[in-house]
PDB file of C-alpha atoms in Angstrom:
ATOM      1  CA  MET A  28     262.561 108.597  72.443  1.00  0.00           C
ATOM      2  CA  PRO A  29     258.890 109.217  73.377  1.00  0.00           C
ATOM      3  CA  ARG A  30     257.000 106.680  75.422  1.00  0.00           C
ATOM      4  CA  LYS A  31     254.594 104.638  73.356  1.00  0.00           C
ATOM      5  CA  LEU A  32     252.214 103.051  75.841  1.00  0.00           C
ATOM      6  CA  LEU A  33     250.688 105.503  78.305  1.00  0.00           C
ATOM      7  CA  THR A  34     248.786 102.950  80.392  1.00  0.00           C
ATOM      8  CA  GLN A  35     246.807  99.755  80.292  1.00  0.00           C
ATOM      9  CA  PHE A  36     244.059  98.287  82.451  1.00  0.00           C
ATOM     10  CA  ARG A  37     241.173  95.838  82.336  1.00  0.00           C
ATOM     11  CA  VAL A  38     237.473  96.572  81.939  1.00  0.00           C
ATOM     12  CA  LYS A  39     234.891  93.956  82.819  1.00  0.00           C
ATOM     13  CA  PRO A  40     231.542  93.693  81.045  1.00  0.00           C
ATOM     14  CA  ASP A  41     230.065  91.832  84.024  1.00  0.00           C
ATOM     15  CA  ASP A  42     231.189  92.036  87.670  1.00  0.00           C
ATOM     16  CA  ASN A  43     229.935  88.497  88.265  1.00  0.00           C
ATOM     17  CA  ARG A  44     232.268  86.953  85.689  1.00  0.00           C
ATOM     18  CA  ALA A  45     236.027  86.838  85.200  1.00  0.00           C
ATOM     19  CA  ASP A  46     235.780  88.037  81.583  1.00  0.00           C
ATOM     20  CA  TYR A  47     237.540  91.276  80.654  1.00  0.00           C
ATOM     21  CA  PHE A  48     238.928  93.368  77.821  1.00  0.00           C
ATOM     22  CA  THR A  49     242.411  94.838  78.086  1.00  0.00           C
ATOM     23  CA  VAL A  50     242.461  98.568  77.356  1.00  0.00           C
ATOM     24  CA  LYS A  51     245.725 100.057  76.090  1.00  0.00           C
ATOM     25  CA  ILE A  52     246.153 103.792  75.672  1.00  0.00           C
ATOM     26  CA  TYR A  53     249.022 105.048  73.506  1.00  0.00           C
ATOM     27  CA  TRP A  54     250.696 108.448  73.478  1.00  0.00           C
ATOM     28  CA  THR A  55     250.679 108.696  69.703  1.00  0.00           C
ATOM     29  CA  ARG A  56     248.515 107.568  66.839  1.00  0.00           C
ATOM     30  CA  GLU A  57     251.541 105.900  65.227  1.00  0.00           C
ATOM     31  CA  ALA A  58     252.224 103.835  68.366  1.00  0.00           C
ATOM     32  CA  MET A  59     248.584 102.709  68.440  1.00  0.00           C
ATOM     33  CA  TYR A  60     248.766 101.741  64.746  1.00  0.00           C
ATOM     34  CA  ALA A  61     251.964  99.761  65.365  1.00  0.00           C
ATOM     35  CA  ALA A  62     250.290  97.919  68.264  1.00  0.00           C
ATOM     36  CA  TYR A  63     247.243  97.164  66.115  1.00  0.00           C
ATOM     37  CA  HIS A  64     249.332  95.777  63.270  1.00  0.00           C
ATOM     38  CA  ALA A  65     251.356  93.658  65.723  1.00  0.00           C
ATOM     39  CA  LEU A  66     248.104  92.233  67.138  1.00  0.00           C
ATOM     40  CA  LYS A  67     246.581  91.521  63.749  1.00  0.00           C
ATOM     41  CA  ASN A  68     249.887  90.275  62.342  1.00  0.00           C
ATOM     42  CA  ALA A  69     249.058  91.956  59.042  1.00  0.00           C
ATOM     43  CA  LEU A  70     245.951  89.766  58.612  1.00  0.00           C
ATOM     44  CA  ASP A  71     242.966  91.805  57.508  1.00  0.00           C
ATOM     45  CA  PRO A  72     244.549  95.097  58.607  1.00  0.00           C
ATOM     46  CA  LEU A  73     242.552  98.298  58.723  1.00  0.00           C
ATOM     47  CA  GLN A  74     243.830 101.291  56.865  1.00  0.00           C
ATOM     48  CA  ASP A  75     245.651 103.629  59.243  1.00  0.00           C
ATOM     49  CA  ASN A  76     242.814 106.113  59.537  1.00  0.00           C
ATOM     50  CA  PHE A  77     241.128 105.152  62.823  1.00  0.00           C
ATOM     51  CA  VAL A  78     241.367 106.828  66.241  1.00  0.00           C
ATOM     52  CA  ALA A  79     240.620 103.695  68.305  1.00  0.00           C
ATOM     53  CA  VAL A  80     239.910 100.030  67.627  1.00  0.00           C
ATOM     54  CA  THR A  81     238.468  96.972  69.363  1.00  0.00           C
ATOM     55  CA  VAL A  82     240.177  93.673  68.567  1.00  0.00           C
ATOM     56  CA  PRO A  83     238.098  90.785  69.953  1.00  0.00           C
ATOM     57  CA  TRP A  84     239.584  87.348  70.393  1.00  0.00           C
ATOM     58  CA  LYS A  85     237.926  84.232  69.068  1.00  0.00           C
ATOM     59  CA  ARG A  86     238.324  82.199  72.231  1.00  0.00           C
ATOM     60  CA  LEU A  87     238.829  78.456  72.343  1.00  0.00           C
ATOM     61  CA  SER A  88     238.006  76.361  75.351  1.00  0.00           C
ATOM     62  CA  ILE A  89     240.876  74.789  77.251  1.00  0.00           C
ATOM     63  CA  VAL A  90     240.630  71.393  78.921  1.00  0.00           C
ATOM     64  CA  VAL A  91     242.601  71.161  82.141  1.00  0.00           C
ATOM     65  CA  ASP A  92     242.291  68.099  84.387  1.00  0.00           C
ATOM     66  CA  GLY A  93     239.178  67.018  82.502  1.00  0.00           C
ATOM     67  CA  SER A  94     237.333  70.315  82.979  1.00  0.00           C
ATOM     68  CA  GLN A  95     236.674  72.794  80.211  1.00  0.00           C
ATOM     69  CA  THR A  96     237.392  76.475  80.717  1.00  0.00           C
ATOM     70  CA  MET A  97     237.477  79.618  78.597  1.00  0.00           C
ATOM     71  CA  PRO A  98     240.290  82.149  78.963  1.00  0.00           C
ATOM     72  CA  PRO A  99     238.838  85.310  80.556  1.00  0.00           C
ATOM     73  CA  GLU A 100     240.426  87.864  78.192  1.00  0.00           C
ATOM     74  CA  GLN A 101     237.864  88.832  75.539  1.00  0.00           C
ATOM     75  CA  GLY A 102     240.138  91.055  73.472  1.00  0.00           C
ATOM     76  CA  VAL A 103     242.051  94.334  73.402  1.00  0.00           C
ATOM     77  CA  ILE A 104     240.783  97.885  72.948  1.00  0.00           C
ATOM     78  CA  LEU A 105     243.368 100.371  71.691  1.00  0.00           C
ATOM     79  CA  PHE A 106     243.120 104.150  72.077  1.00  0.00           C
ATOM     80  CA  TRP A 107     245.205 107.126  71.062  1.00  0.00           C
ATOM     81  CA  HIS A 108     245.571 109.572  73.978  1.00  0.00           C
ATOM     82  CA  ASP A 109     244.717 112.708  71.989  1.00  0.00           C
ATOM     83  CA  ARG A 110     241.344 111.281  70.900  1.00  0.00           C
ATOM     84  CA  MET A 111     240.067 110.027  74.267  1.00  0.00           C
ATOM     85  CA  THR A 112     236.608 111.567  74.036  1.00  0.00           C
ATOM     86  CA  ALA A 113     233.313 110.272  75.397  1.00  0.00           C
ATOM     87  CA  ASP A 114     232.033 109.465  71.915  1.00  0.00           C
ATOM     88  CA  VAL A 115     235.147 107.521  70.873  1.00  0.00           C
ATOM     89  CA  VAL A 116     235.234 105.543  74.129  1.00  0.00           C
ATOM     90  CA  SER A 117     231.503 104.806  73.918  1.00  0.00           C
ATOM     91  CA  HIS A 118     231.871 103.722  70.280  1.00  0.00           C
ATOM     92  CA  GLU A 119     234.592 101.197  71.115  1.00  0.00           C
ATOM     93  CA  MET A 120     232.788  99.940  74.223  1.00  0.00           C
ATOM     94  CA  THR A 121     229.738  99.266  72.051  1.00  0.00           C
ATOM     95  CA  HIS A 122     231.882  97.114  69.744  1.00  0.00           C
ATOM     96  CA  ALA A 123     233.244  95.336  72.819  1.00  0.00           C
ATOM     97  CA  ALA A 124     229.741  94.790  74.235  1.00  0.00           C
ATOM     98  CA  LEU A 125     228.493  93.267  70.990  1.00  0.00           C
ATOM     99  CA  ASP A 126     231.541  90.978  70.754  1.00  0.00           C
ATOM    100  CA  TYR A 127     231.155  89.965  74.407  1.00  0.00           C
ATOM    101  CA  LEU A 128     227.470  89.115  74.122  1.00  0.00           C
ATOM    102  CA  GLU A 129     228.027  87.164  70.919  1.00  0.00           C
ATOM    103  CA  GLU A 130     230.854  85.185  72.521  1.00  0.00           C
ATOM    104  CA  LEU A 131     229.095  84.708  75.858  1.00  0.00           C
ATOM    105  CA  ASP A 132     225.821  83.193  74.809  1.00  0.00           C
ATOM    106  CA  GLY A 133     225.898  83.040  71.058  1.00  0.00           C
ATOM    107  CA  ALA A 134     223.425  85.896  70.901  1.00  0.00           C
ATOM    108  CA  ASP A 135     222.307  86.317  67.345  1.00  0.00           C
ATOM    109  CA  TRP A 136     223.816  89.638  66.405  1.00  0.00           C
ATOM    110  CA  ALA A 137     223.961  88.545  62.797  1.00  0.00           C
ATOM    111  CA  CYS A 138     221.943  91.568  61.759  1.00  0.00           C
ATOM    112  CA  LEU A 139     224.801  93.732  63.038  1.00  0.00           C
ATOM    113  CA  LYS A 140     227.872  91.507  62.970  1.00  0.00           C
ATOM    114  CA  ASP A 141     227.378  90.225  59.421  1.00  0.00           C
ATOM    115  CA  ASP A 142     227.232  93.762  58.066  1.00  0.00           C
ATOM    116  CA  ASP A 143     230.246  95.775  59.198  1.00  0.00           C
ATOM    117  CA  ARG A 144     228.629  98.979  57.949  1.00  0.00           C
ATOM    118  CA  LEU A 145     225.545  98.436  60.102  1.00  0.00           C
ATOM    119  CA  GLU A 146     227.615  97.679  63.219  1.00  0.00           C
ATOM    120  CA  GLU A 147     229.742 100.764  62.564  1.00  0.00           C
ATOM    121  CA  ARG A 148     226.645 102.927  62.113  1.00  0.00           C
ATOM    122  CA  MET A 149     225.205 101.693  65.407  1.00  0.00           C
ATOM    123  CA  CYS A 150     228.500 102.319  67.215  1.00  0.00           C
ATOM    124  CA  TYR A 151     228.798 105.802  65.710  1.00  0.00           C
ATOM    125  CA  VAL A 152     225.267 106.699  66.758  1.00  0.00           C
ATOM    126  CA  GLN A 153     225.882 105.321  70.263  1.00  0.00           C
ATOM    127  CA  GLY A 154     229.157 107.244  70.460  1.00  0.00           C
ATOM    128  CA  TRP A 155     227.621 110.433  69.097  1.00  0.00           C
ATOM    129  CA  LEU A 156     224.708 110.308  71.561  1.00  0.00           C
ATOM    130  CA  THR A 157     227.083 109.731  74.470  1.00  0.00           C
ATOM    131  CA  GLY A 158     229.342 112.573  73.350  1.00  0.00           C
ATOM    132  CA  GLU A 159     226.365 114.891  72.975  1.00  0.00           C
ATOM    133  CA  PHE A 160     225.086 113.933  76.414  1.00  0.00           C
ATOM    134  CA  TRP A 161     228.402 114.750  78.142  1.00  0.00           C
ATOM    135  CA  GLU A 162     228.850 117.950  76.143  1.00  0.00           C
ATOM    136  CA  LYS A 163     225.371 119.221  77.039  1.00  0.00           C
ATOM    137  CA  TRP A 164     225.707 118.122  80.666  1.00  0.00           C
ATOM    138  CA  GLY A 165     229.050 119.927  80.884  1.00  0.00           C
ATOM    139  CA  GLN A 166     227.557 123.084  79.390  1.00  0.00           C
ATOM    140  CA  TRP A 167     224.732 123.035  81.935  1.00  0.00           C
ATOM    141  CA  ARG A 168     227.153 122.435  84.814  1.00  0.00           C
ATOM    142  CA  ARG A 169     229.368 125.340  83.711  1.00  0.00           C
ATOM    143  CA  ARG A 170     226.326 127.634  83.474  1.00  0.00           C
ATOM    144  CA  GLN A 171     225.207 126.568  86.954  1.00  0.00           C
ATOM    145  CA  ALA A 172     228.684 127.145  88.390  1.00  0.00           C
ATOM    146  CA  ARG A 173     228.800 130.608  86.770  1.00  0.00           C
ATOM    147  CA  LYS A 174     225.374 131.479  88.235  1.00  0.00           C
ATOM    148  CA  GLU A 175     226.523 130.369  91.697  1.00  0.00           C
ATOM    149  CA  ARG A 176     229.723 132.456  91.466  1.00  0.00           C
ATOM    150  CA  LEU A 177     227.817 135.525  90.340  1.00  0.00           C
ATOM    151  CA  GLY A 178     225.224 134.996  93.033  1.00  0.00           C
TER     152      GLY A 178
END
């Protein structure tokens, strides 16, 4: 039986705060889909045609000993191992950043968050630009290395 979860770790949007997103990377697309559906509990599920997904939590404050606190976990970001590219990672981190800022200070992202298509377009452009950057940088580095080898 193949392993489903490859690894998981936390990413923090701000080193000065305890807030974090849990990143989970799955060996297969099917395992990632199963994890997504378990998280969403079949409420508002996406069609199984995505290569990664950010699932933000709507956090509630907790009162302990008279003081109010917010749980630090902001949500979960799921990836499929075979599609771990710069553009996909950047795309999902942009979703996470928007969710974090909205949750943190109530930033008015209504122009993006109220229109899923607009948020998706922004995340795709951000992801595409990041992917292009790393592709072009890699091409330049390979050319430089070849020049150095050839003398």
